[in-house]
PDB file of C-alpha atoms in Angstrom:
ATOM      1  CA  ASP A   1       7.815  -3.825 -23.732  1.00 65.00           C
ATOM      2  CA  ALA A   2       6.088  -5.427 -20.734  1.00 66.00           C
ATOM      3  CA  LYS A   3       6.556  -8.893 -19.834  1.00 89.00           C
ATOM      4  CA  THR A   4       3.326 -10.986 -20.309  1.00 94.00           C
ATOM      5  CA  THR A   5       2.860 -14.205 -18.004  1.00 95.00           C
ATOM      6  CA  GLN A   6       0.089 -16.948 -18.865  1.00 97.00           C
ATOM      7  CA  PRO A   7      -0.491 -20.096 -17.809  1.00 97.00           C
ATOM      8  CA  PRO A   8       0.966 -22.951 -19.651  1.00 96.00           C
ATOM      9  CA  SER A   9      -2.154 -24.879 -20.356  1.00 97.00           C
ATOM     10  CA  MET A  10      -5.654 -24.796 -20.380  1.00 97.00           C
ATOM     11  CA  ASP A  11      -8.378 -27.334 -21.364  1.00 97.00           C
ATOM     12  CA  CYS A  12     -12.156 -26.485 -22.319  1.00 96.00           C
ATOM     13  CA  ALA A  13     -15.115 -28.463 -23.196  1.00 97.00           C
ATOM     14  CA  GLU A  14     -16.359 -27.609 -27.009  1.00 97.00           C
ATOM     15  CA  GLY A  15     -19.210 -25.374 -27.039  1.00 97.00           C
ATOM     16  CA  ARG A  16     -18.226 -23.995 -23.758  1.00 97.00           C
ATOM     17  CA  ALA A  17     -16.466 -20.564 -23.248  1.00 97.00           C
ATOM     18  CA  ALA A  18     -12.550 -20.479 -22.959  1.00 98.00           C
ATOM     19  CA  ASN A  19     -11.203 -17.931 -20.607  1.00 98.00           C
ATOM     20  CA  LEU A  20      -7.460 -17.218 -21.106  1.00 98.00           C
ATOM     21  CA  PRO A  21      -5.738 -14.963 -18.646  1.00 98.00           C
ATOM     22  CA  CYS A  22      -2.687 -13.189 -18.973  1.00 97.00           C
ATOM     23  CA  ASN A  23      -0.855 -10.996 -16.726  1.00 97.00           C
ATOM     24  CA  HIS A  24       1.135  -8.106 -17.764  1.00 95.00           C
ATOM     25  CA  SER A  25       1.341  -6.010 -14.472  1.00 94.00           C
ATOM     26  CA  THR A  26       4.554  -3.649 -15.627  1.00 92.00           C
ATOM     27  CA  ILE A  27       2.524  -2.532 -18.541  1.00 92.00           C
ATOM     28  CA  SER A  28       2.969   1.090 -19.550  1.00 89.00           C
ATOM     29  CA  GLY A  29       0.257   3.416 -20.759  1.00 88.00           C
ATOM     30  CA  ASN A  30       1.189   3.626 -24.222  1.00 88.00           C
ATOM     31  CA  GLU A  31       1.266  -0.126 -24.635  1.00 90.00           C
ATOM     32  CA  TYR A  32      -1.725  -2.170 -26.216  1.00 92.00           C
ATOM     33  CA  VAL A  33      -2.560  -5.513 -25.534  1.00 94.00           C
ATOM     34  CA  TYR A  34      -2.228  -8.195 -28.543  1.00 94.00           C
ATOM     35  CA  TRP A  35      -3.443 -11.667 -28.797  1.00 96.00           C
ATOM     36  CA  TYR A  36      -2.381 -14.186 -31.143  1.00 96.00           C
ATOM     37  CA  ARG A  37      -3.037 -17.776 -31.397  1.00 97.00           C
ATOM     38  CA  GLN A  38      -0.512 -20.706 -33.201  1.00 97.00           C
ATOM     39  CA  ILE A  39      -1.970 -23.566 -34.320  1.00 95.00           C
ATOM     40  CA  HIS A  40       0.649 -26.731 -34.866  1.00 89.00           C
ATOM     41  CA  SER A  41       3.173 -26.077 -37.559  1.00 87.00           C
ATOM     42  CA  GLN A  42       1.393 -22.863 -38.730  1.00 94.00           C
ATOM     43  CA  GLY A  43       2.595 -18.906 -38.492  1.00 96.00           C
ATOM     44  CA  PRO A  44       0.734 -17.164 -35.612  1.00 96.00           C
ATOM     45  CA  GLN A  45      -2.954 -15.861 -36.364  1.00 95.00           C
ATOM     46  CA  TYR A  46      -3.998 -11.951 -34.955  1.00 93.00           C
ATOM     47  CA  ILE A  47      -6.966 -12.467 -32.791  1.00 95.00           C
ATOM     48  CA  ILE A  48      -7.705  -9.327 -31.018  1.00 94.00           C
ATOM     49  CA  HIS A  49      -5.760  -5.898 -29.512  1.00 93.00           C
ATOM     50  CA  GLY A  50      -6.761  -3.605 -27.089  1.00 94.00           C
ATOM     51  CA  LEU A  51      -5.249  -0.456 -25.191  1.00 93.00           C
ATOM     52  CA  LYS A  52      -7.794  -0.343 -22.078  1.00 92.00           C
ATOM     53  CA  ASN A  53     -11.328  -0.752 -23.621  1.00 90.00           C
ATOM     54  CA  ASN A  54     -13.060  -4.312 -23.989  1.00 94.00           C
ATOM     55  CA  GLU A  55     -13.046  -5.431 -27.463  1.00 95.00           C
ATOM     56  CA  THR A  56     -14.972  -7.774 -29.338  1.00 97.00           C
ATOM     57  CA  ASN A  57     -14.845  -9.096 -32.631  1.00 94.00           C
ATOM     58  CA  GLU A  58     -16.263 -12.171 -34.839  1.00 94.00           C
ATOM     59  CA  MET A  59     -13.276 -14.196 -33.374  1.00 94.00           C
ATOM     60  CA  ALA A  60     -13.253 -13.375 -29.751  1.00 97.00           C
ATOM     61  CA  SER A  61     -13.339 -10.634 -26.889  1.00 98.00           C
ATOM     62  CA  LEU A  62     -10.890  -9.058 -24.560  1.00 98.00           C
ATOM     63  CA  ILE A  63     -11.369  -7.937 -21.323  1.00 98.00           C
ATOM     64  CA  ILE A  64      -8.950  -5.546 -19.564  1.00 97.00           C
ATOM     65  CA  THR A  65      -8.756  -4.758 -15.982  1.00 96.00           C
ATOM     66  CA  GLU A  66      -9.317  -1.059 -15.264  1.00 95.00           C
ATOM     67  CA  ASP A  67      -5.773  -1.147 -14.126  1.00 95.00           C
ATOM     68  CA  ARG A  68      -4.678  -2.711 -17.226  1.00 95.00           C
ATOM     69  CA  LYS A  69      -2.216  -4.949 -15.328  1.00 95.00           C
ATOM     70  CA  SER A  70      -4.154  -8.131 -16.369  1.00 97.00           C
ATOM     71  CA  SER A  71      -6.417  -9.060 -19.349  1.00 97.00           C
ATOM     72  CA  THR A  72      -8.673 -12.066 -20.561  1.00 98.00           C
ATOM     73  CA  LEU A  73      -9.173 -13.364 -23.967  1.00 98.00           C
ATOM     74  CA  ILE A  74     -12.604 -15.013 -24.222  1.00 98.00           C
ATOM     75  CA  LEU A  75     -13.820 -17.766 -26.962  1.00 98.00           C
ATOM     76  CA  PRO A  76     -17.373 -17.699 -26.330  1.00 97.00           C
ATOM     77  CA  HIS A  77     -18.246 -21.229 -27.888  1.00 96.00           C
ATOM     78  CA  ALA A  78     -14.908 -23.111 -28.492  1.00 97.00           C
ATOM     79  CA  THR A  79     -14.468 -25.246 -31.246  1.00 97.00           C
ATOM     80  CA  LEU A  80     -12.151 -28.269 -31.731  1.00 97.00           C
ATOM     81  CA  ARG A  81     -10.342 -25.898 -34.258  1.00 96.00           C
ATOM     82  CA  ASP A  82      -9.542 -23.648 -31.379  1.00 97.00           C
ATOM     83  CA  THR A  83      -6.902 -25.714 -30.136  1.00 97.00           C
ATOM     84  CA  ALA A  84      -3.698 -23.843 -30.183  1.00 97.00           C
ATOM     85  CA  VAL A  85      -1.086 -22.053 -28.376  1.00 97.00           C
ATOM     86  CA  TYR A  86      -2.575 -18.379 -27.453  1.00 98.00           C
ATOM     87  CA  TYR A  87       0.115 -15.710 -26.833  1.00 97.00           C
ATOM     88  CA  CYS A  88      -0.582 -12.543 -25.353  1.00 96.00           C
ATOM     89  CA  ILE A  89       1.920  -9.353 -26.099  1.00 94.00           C
ATOM     90  CA  ALA A  90       2.049  -6.363 -24.529  1.00 92.00           C
ATOM     91  CA  ASN A  91       3.673  -3.858 -27.200  1.00 89.00           C
ATOM     92  CA  SER A  92       4.032   0.047 -27.518  1.00 80.00           C
ATOM     93  CA  GLY A  93       4.102  -0.109 -31.159  1.00 70.00           C
ATOM     94  CA  THR A  94       7.920  -0.138 -31.179  1.00 67.00           C
ATOM     95  CA  TYR A  95       7.133  -3.185 -33.812  1.00 71.00           C
ATOM     96  CA  LYS A  96       9.137  -5.665 -31.747  1.00 84.00           C
ATOM     97  CA  TYR A  97       7.033  -8.541 -30.425  1.00 89.00           C
ATOM     98  CA  ILE A  98       8.485 -10.426 -27.324  1.00 88.00           C
ATOM     99  CA  PHE A  99       6.386 -13.691 -27.377  1.00 92.00           C
ATOM    100  CA  GLY A 100       6.169 -15.465 -23.759  1.00 90.00           C
ATOM    101  CA  THR A 101       5.489 -19.307 -23.629  1.00 92.00           C
ATOM    102  CA  GLY A 102       1.869 -18.466 -24.331  1.00 96.00           C
ATOM    103  CA  THR A 103      -1.104 -20.970 -23.324  1.00 97.00           C
ATOM    104  CA  ARG A 104      -1.608 -24.194 -25.029  1.00 97.00           C
ATOM    105  CA  LEU A 105      -5.323 -24.495 -25.084  1.00 98.00           C
ATOM    106  CA  LYS A 106      -6.934 -28.069 -25.418  1.00 98.00           C
ATOM    107  CA  VAL A 107     -10.525 -28.435 -26.548  1.00 97.00           C
ATOM    108  CA  LEU A 108     -12.011 -31.033 -25.809  1.00 97.00           C
ATOM    109  CA  ALA A 109     -14.884 -33.159 -27.514  1.00 95.00           C
TER     110      ALA A 109
ATOM    111  CA  GLY B   1      -7.184  -9.595 -43.575  1.00 67.00           C
ATOM    112  CA  ALA B   2      -3.637  -8.978 -44.993  1.00 81.00           C
ATOM    113  CA  VAL B   3      -1.478 -11.818 -46.271  1.00 91.00           C
ATOM    114  CA  VAL B   4       2.027 -12.689 -46.028  1.00 95.00           C
ATOM    115  CA  SER B   5       3.564 -15.263 -47.920  1.00 96.00           C
ATOM    116  CA  GLN B   6       6.553 -17.580 -47.336  1.00 97.00           C
ATOM    117  CA  HIS B   7       8.477 -19.492 -50.020  1.00 97.00           C
ATOM    118  CA  PRO B   8       9.746 -22.604 -49.479  1.00 97.00           C
ATOM    119  CA  SER B   9       7.252 -24.025 -47.414  1.00 97.00           C
ATOM    120  CA  ARG B  10       9.679 -26.787 -46.266  1.00 97.00           C
ATOM    121  CA  VAL B  11      13.565 -27.383 -47.403  1.00 97.00           C
ATOM    122  CA  ILE B  12      15.911 -30.042 -46.770  1.00 97.00           C
ATOM    123  CA  CYS B  13      19.624 -29.191 -47.211  1.00 96.00           C
ATOM    124  CA  LYS B  14      22.917 -30.679 -46.859  1.00 96.00           C
ATOM    125  CA  SER B  15      25.330 -29.316 -44.461  1.00 97.00           C
ATOM    126  CA  GLY B  16      27.331 -26.629 -45.401  1.00 96.00           C
ATOM    127  CA  THR B  17      25.248 -25.488 -47.975  1.00 97.00           C
ATOM    128  CA  SER B  18      23.155 -22.216 -48.172  1.00 97.00           C
ATOM    129  CA  VAL B  19      19.416 -21.897 -47.999  1.00 97.00           C
ATOM    130  CA  LYS B  20      16.973 -18.649 -49.018  1.00 97.00           C
ATOM    131  CA  ILE B  21      13.713 -18.046 -47.773  1.00 98.00           C
ATOM    132  CA  GLU B  22      11.666 -15.402 -49.107  1.00 97.00           C
ATOM    133  CA  CYS B  23       8.845 -13.349 -47.640  1.00 97.00           C
ATOM    134  CA  ARG B  24       6.279 -11.392 -49.005  1.00 96.00           C
ATOM    135  CA  SER B  25       3.421  -9.162 -48.430  1.00 93.00           C
ATOM    136  CA  LEU B  26       0.858 -10.340 -50.773  1.00 92.00           C
ATOM    137  CA  ASP B  27      -1.750  -7.039 -50.328  1.00 88.00           C
ATOM    138  CA  PHE B  28      -0.065  -4.755 -48.352  1.00 88.00           C
ATOM    139  CA  GLN B  29       3.616  -2.695 -48.527  1.00 89.00           C
ATOM    140  CA  ALA B  30       5.843  -3.265 -45.627  1.00 88.00           C
ATOM    141  CA  THR B  31       8.736  -1.273 -44.598  1.00 84.00           C
ATOM    142  CA  THR B  32       9.679  -3.608 -41.838  1.00 89.00           C
ATOM    143  CA  MET B  33       9.625  -7.183 -41.540  1.00 93.00           C
ATOM    144  CA  PHE B  34      10.542  -9.139 -38.786  1.00 95.00           C
ATOM    145  CA  TRP B  35      12.215 -12.631 -38.974  1.00 97.00           C
ATOM    146  CA  TYR B  36      11.381 -15.510 -36.400  1.00 97.00           C
ATOM    147  CA  ARG B  37      12.935 -18.607 -35.356  1.00 97.00           C
ATOM    148  CA  GLN B  38      10.799 -21.368 -33.330  1.00 96.00           C
ATOM    149  CA  PHE B  39      12.211 -24.753 -31.872  1.00 95.00           C
ATOM    150  CA  PRO B  40      10.033 -27.436 -31.374  1.00 91.00           C
ATOM    151  CA  LYS B  41       7.526 -26.832 -28.513  1.00 90.00           C
ATOM    152  CA  LYS B  42       9.108 -23.547 -27.610  1.00 93.00           C
ATOM    153  CA  SER B  43       8.199 -19.979 -28.183  1.00 94.00           C
ATOM    154  CA  LEU B  44       9.078 -17.646 -31.230  1.00 95.00           C
ATOM    155  CA  MET B  45      12.494 -16.095 -30.834  1.00 95.00           C
ATOM    156  CA  LEU B  46      12.914 -12.845 -32.911  1.00 95.00           C
ATOM    157  CA  MET B  47      16.081 -12.862 -34.911  1.00 96.00           C
ATOM    158  CA  ALA B  48      16.442  -9.817 -36.569  1.00 95.00           C
ATOM    159  CA  THR B  49      14.413  -6.610 -37.945  1.00 93.00           C
ATOM    160  CA  SER B  50      14.159  -6.248 -41.653  1.00 90.00           C
ATOM    161  CA  ASN B  51      14.071  -2.823 -42.932  1.00 87.00           C
ATOM    162  CA  GLU B  52      13.451  -1.699 -46.465  1.00 86.00           C
ATOM    163  CA  GLY B  53      16.349  -0.157 -47.840  1.00 84.00           C
ATOM    164  CA  SER B  54      18.691   0.015 -45.334  1.00 87.00           C
ATOM    165  CA  LYS B  55      20.344  -2.602 -43.054  1.00 90.00           C
ATOM    166  CA  ALA B  56      18.624  -5.197 -40.894  1.00 93.00           C
ATOM    167  CA  THR B  57      19.083  -4.913 -37.076  1.00 93.00           C
ATOM    168  CA  TYR B  58      19.601  -8.151 -35.515  1.00 96.00           C
ATOM    169  CA  GLU B  59      18.674  -9.324 -31.857  1.00 95.00           C
ATOM    170  CA  GLN B  60      21.506 -10.169 -29.368  1.00 95.00           C
ATOM    171  CA  GLY B  61      23.073 -13.195 -30.041  1.00 94.00           C
ATOM    172  CA  VAL B  62      21.972 -13.802 -33.645  1.00 96.00           C
ATOM    173  CA  GLU B  63      25.038 -13.726 -36.173  1.00 94.00           C
ATOM    174  CA  LYS B  64      24.380 -11.236 -38.973  1.00 93.00           C
ATOM    175  CA  ASP B  65      26.468 -13.170 -41.057  1.00 95.00           C
ATOM    176  CA  LYS B  66      24.995 -16.157 -40.518  1.00 96.00           C
ATOM    177  CA  PHE B  67      21.798 -15.131 -41.216  1.00 97.00           C
ATOM    178  CA  LEU B  68      21.681 -13.013 -43.920  1.00 96.00           C
ATOM    179  CA  ILE B  69      18.583 -10.647 -44.367  1.00 95.00           C
ATOM    180  CA  ASN B  70      17.910  -8.372 -47.594  1.00 92.00           C
ATOM    181  CA  HIS B  71      14.610  -6.309 -47.868  1.00 90.00           C
ATOM    182  CA  ALA B  72      14.936  -4.893 -51.204  1.00 83.00           C
ATOM    183  CA  SER B  73      11.564  -3.900 -51.731  1.00 90.00           C
ATOM    184  CA  LEU B  74       8.364  -3.038 -50.388  1.00 90.00           C
ATOM    185  CA  THR B  75       6.873  -6.710 -50.506  1.00 93.00           C
ATOM    186  CA  LEU B  76      10.093  -8.335 -50.050  1.00 94.00           C
ATOM    187  CA  SER B  77      12.409  -9.775 -47.268  1.00 95.00           C
ATOM    188  CA  THR B  78      14.824 -12.908 -47.627  1.00 96.00           C
ATOM    189  CA  LEU B  79      16.552 -14.680 -45.100  1.00 97.00           C
ATOM    190  CA  THR B  80      19.656 -16.730 -46.140  1.00 97.00           C
ATOM    191  CA  VAL B  81      20.994 -19.057 -43.696  1.00 97.00           C
ATOM    192  CA  THR B  82      24.405 -19.545 -44.706  1.00 97.00           C
ATOM    193  CA  SER B  83      26.683 -22.484 -44.578  1.00 96.00           C
ATOM    194  CA  ALA B  84      24.020 -24.294 -42.567  1.00 96.00           C
ATOM    195  CA  HIS B  85      24.418 -26.781 -39.938  1.00 96.00           C
ATOM    196  CA  PRO B  86      22.076 -29.135 -38.260  1.00 96.00           C
ATOM    197  CA  GLU B  87      21.596 -26.687 -35.402  1.00 96.00           C
ATOM    198  CA  ASP B  88      20.124 -24.691 -38.119  1.00 97.00           C
ATOM    199  CA  SER B  89      17.251 -26.984 -38.378  1.00 97.00           C
ATOM    200  CA  SER B  90      14.070 -24.868 -37.204  1.00 97.00           C
ATOM    201  CA  PHE B  91      10.912 -23.023 -38.221  1.00 97.00           C
ATOM    202  CA  TYR B  92      11.450 -19.874 -39.583  1.00 98.00           C
ATOM    203  CA  ILE B  93       8.652 -17.418 -39.405  1.00 98.00           C
ATOM    204  CA  CYS B  94       8.141 -14.056 -40.849  1.00 97.00           C
ATOM    205  CA  SER B  95       5.846 -11.032 -40.466  1.00 95.00           C
ATOM    206  CA  ALA B  96       5.293  -7.588 -41.959  1.00 92.00           C
ATOM    207  CA  ARG B  97       3.719  -4.380 -40.711  1.00 86.00           C
ATOM    208  CA  ASP B  98       1.417  -2.350 -43.232  1.00 81.00           C
ATOM    209  CA  LEU B  99       3.253   0.612 -44.350  1.00 75.00           C
ATOM    210  CA  HIS B 100      -0.316   2.843 -43.877  1.00 76.00           C
ATOM    211  CA  GLY B 101      -0.933   1.384 -40.409  1.00 72.00           C
ATOM    212  CA  GLY B 102      -1.167   3.523 -37.304  1.00 69.00           C
ATOM    213  CA  PRO B 103       1.336   2.654 -34.295  1.00 64.00           C
ATOM    214  CA  GLN B 104      -1.112   0.099 -32.945  1.00 69.00           C
ATOM    215  CA  GLU B 105      -1.309  -1.963 -36.285  1.00 76.00           C
ATOM    216  CA  THR B 106      -0.685  -5.518 -36.062  1.00 82.00           C
ATOM    217  CA  GLN B 107       1.879  -7.834 -37.206  1.00 88.00           C
ATOM    218  CA  TYR B 108       0.673 -10.350 -39.714  1.00 91.00           C
ATOM    219  CA  PHE B 109       2.733 -13.228 -40.195  1.00 95.00           C
ATOM    220  CA  GLY B 110       3.658 -15.598 -42.740  1.00 97.00           C
ATOM    221  CA  PRO B 111       2.789 -19.267 -42.427  1.00 97.00           C
ATOM    222  CA  GLY B 112       6.476 -20.522 -41.820  1.00 97.00           C
ATOM    223  CA  THR B 113       9.209 -22.391 -43.557  1.00 98.00           C
ATOM    224  CA  ARG B 114      10.390 -25.625 -41.913  1.00 97.00           C
ATOM    225  CA  LEU B 115      14.349 -26.134 -42.658  1.00 97.00           C
ATOM    226  CA  LEU B 116      15.927 -29.392 -41.744  1.00 97.00           C
ATOM    227  CA  VAL B 117      19.672 -29.534 -42.455  1.00 97.00           C
ATOM    228  CA  LEU B 118      21.118 -33.103 -42.831  1.00 96.00           C
TER     229      LEU B 118
END
């Protein structure tokens, strides 16, 4: 499965949109992009996933570039409860998730 | 969404004892469950894949005799840390995939078990 690269940390003001980038330049055609987040001392929580089209759900939006080499997770109105480590994972359905270092998002009041 | 539970949520044990951690899928069936370990301020590291009715598949560097995995039913996998030592202290997390999900089906994670070996 493709390796992903994310910035180690980001800050975002409360109420503003948080845009979290992920690079997956070696992604193959059958690999989906999954986003999870982990709030301190809890298990990862599923956010969203996509293949090539942009996706939106009640939590976030996922924008995938046309060449699929990168994606951006958008939290439209960040709250303090969105402070967490966000993980981007590329997976073909082999079921083995390989977690990178993730992005530690801090939402500031 | 689907719910995965773990028991216990935290455990403290003496060095040399064995500890069993349970992972249950509460509202779906899972032929495959996964066990991860996470050290403080580090990412999740996959330890093994638990397969219902067959032997678990361990990642490179993970001792299968140290970390015993049993997946006896479609809703339960157990991880037993045998002869635990202080270096085994960690946060253990399981995840499960819905048996009836498609290839893109997401994994659902448990809340984790914090193990402290004294």
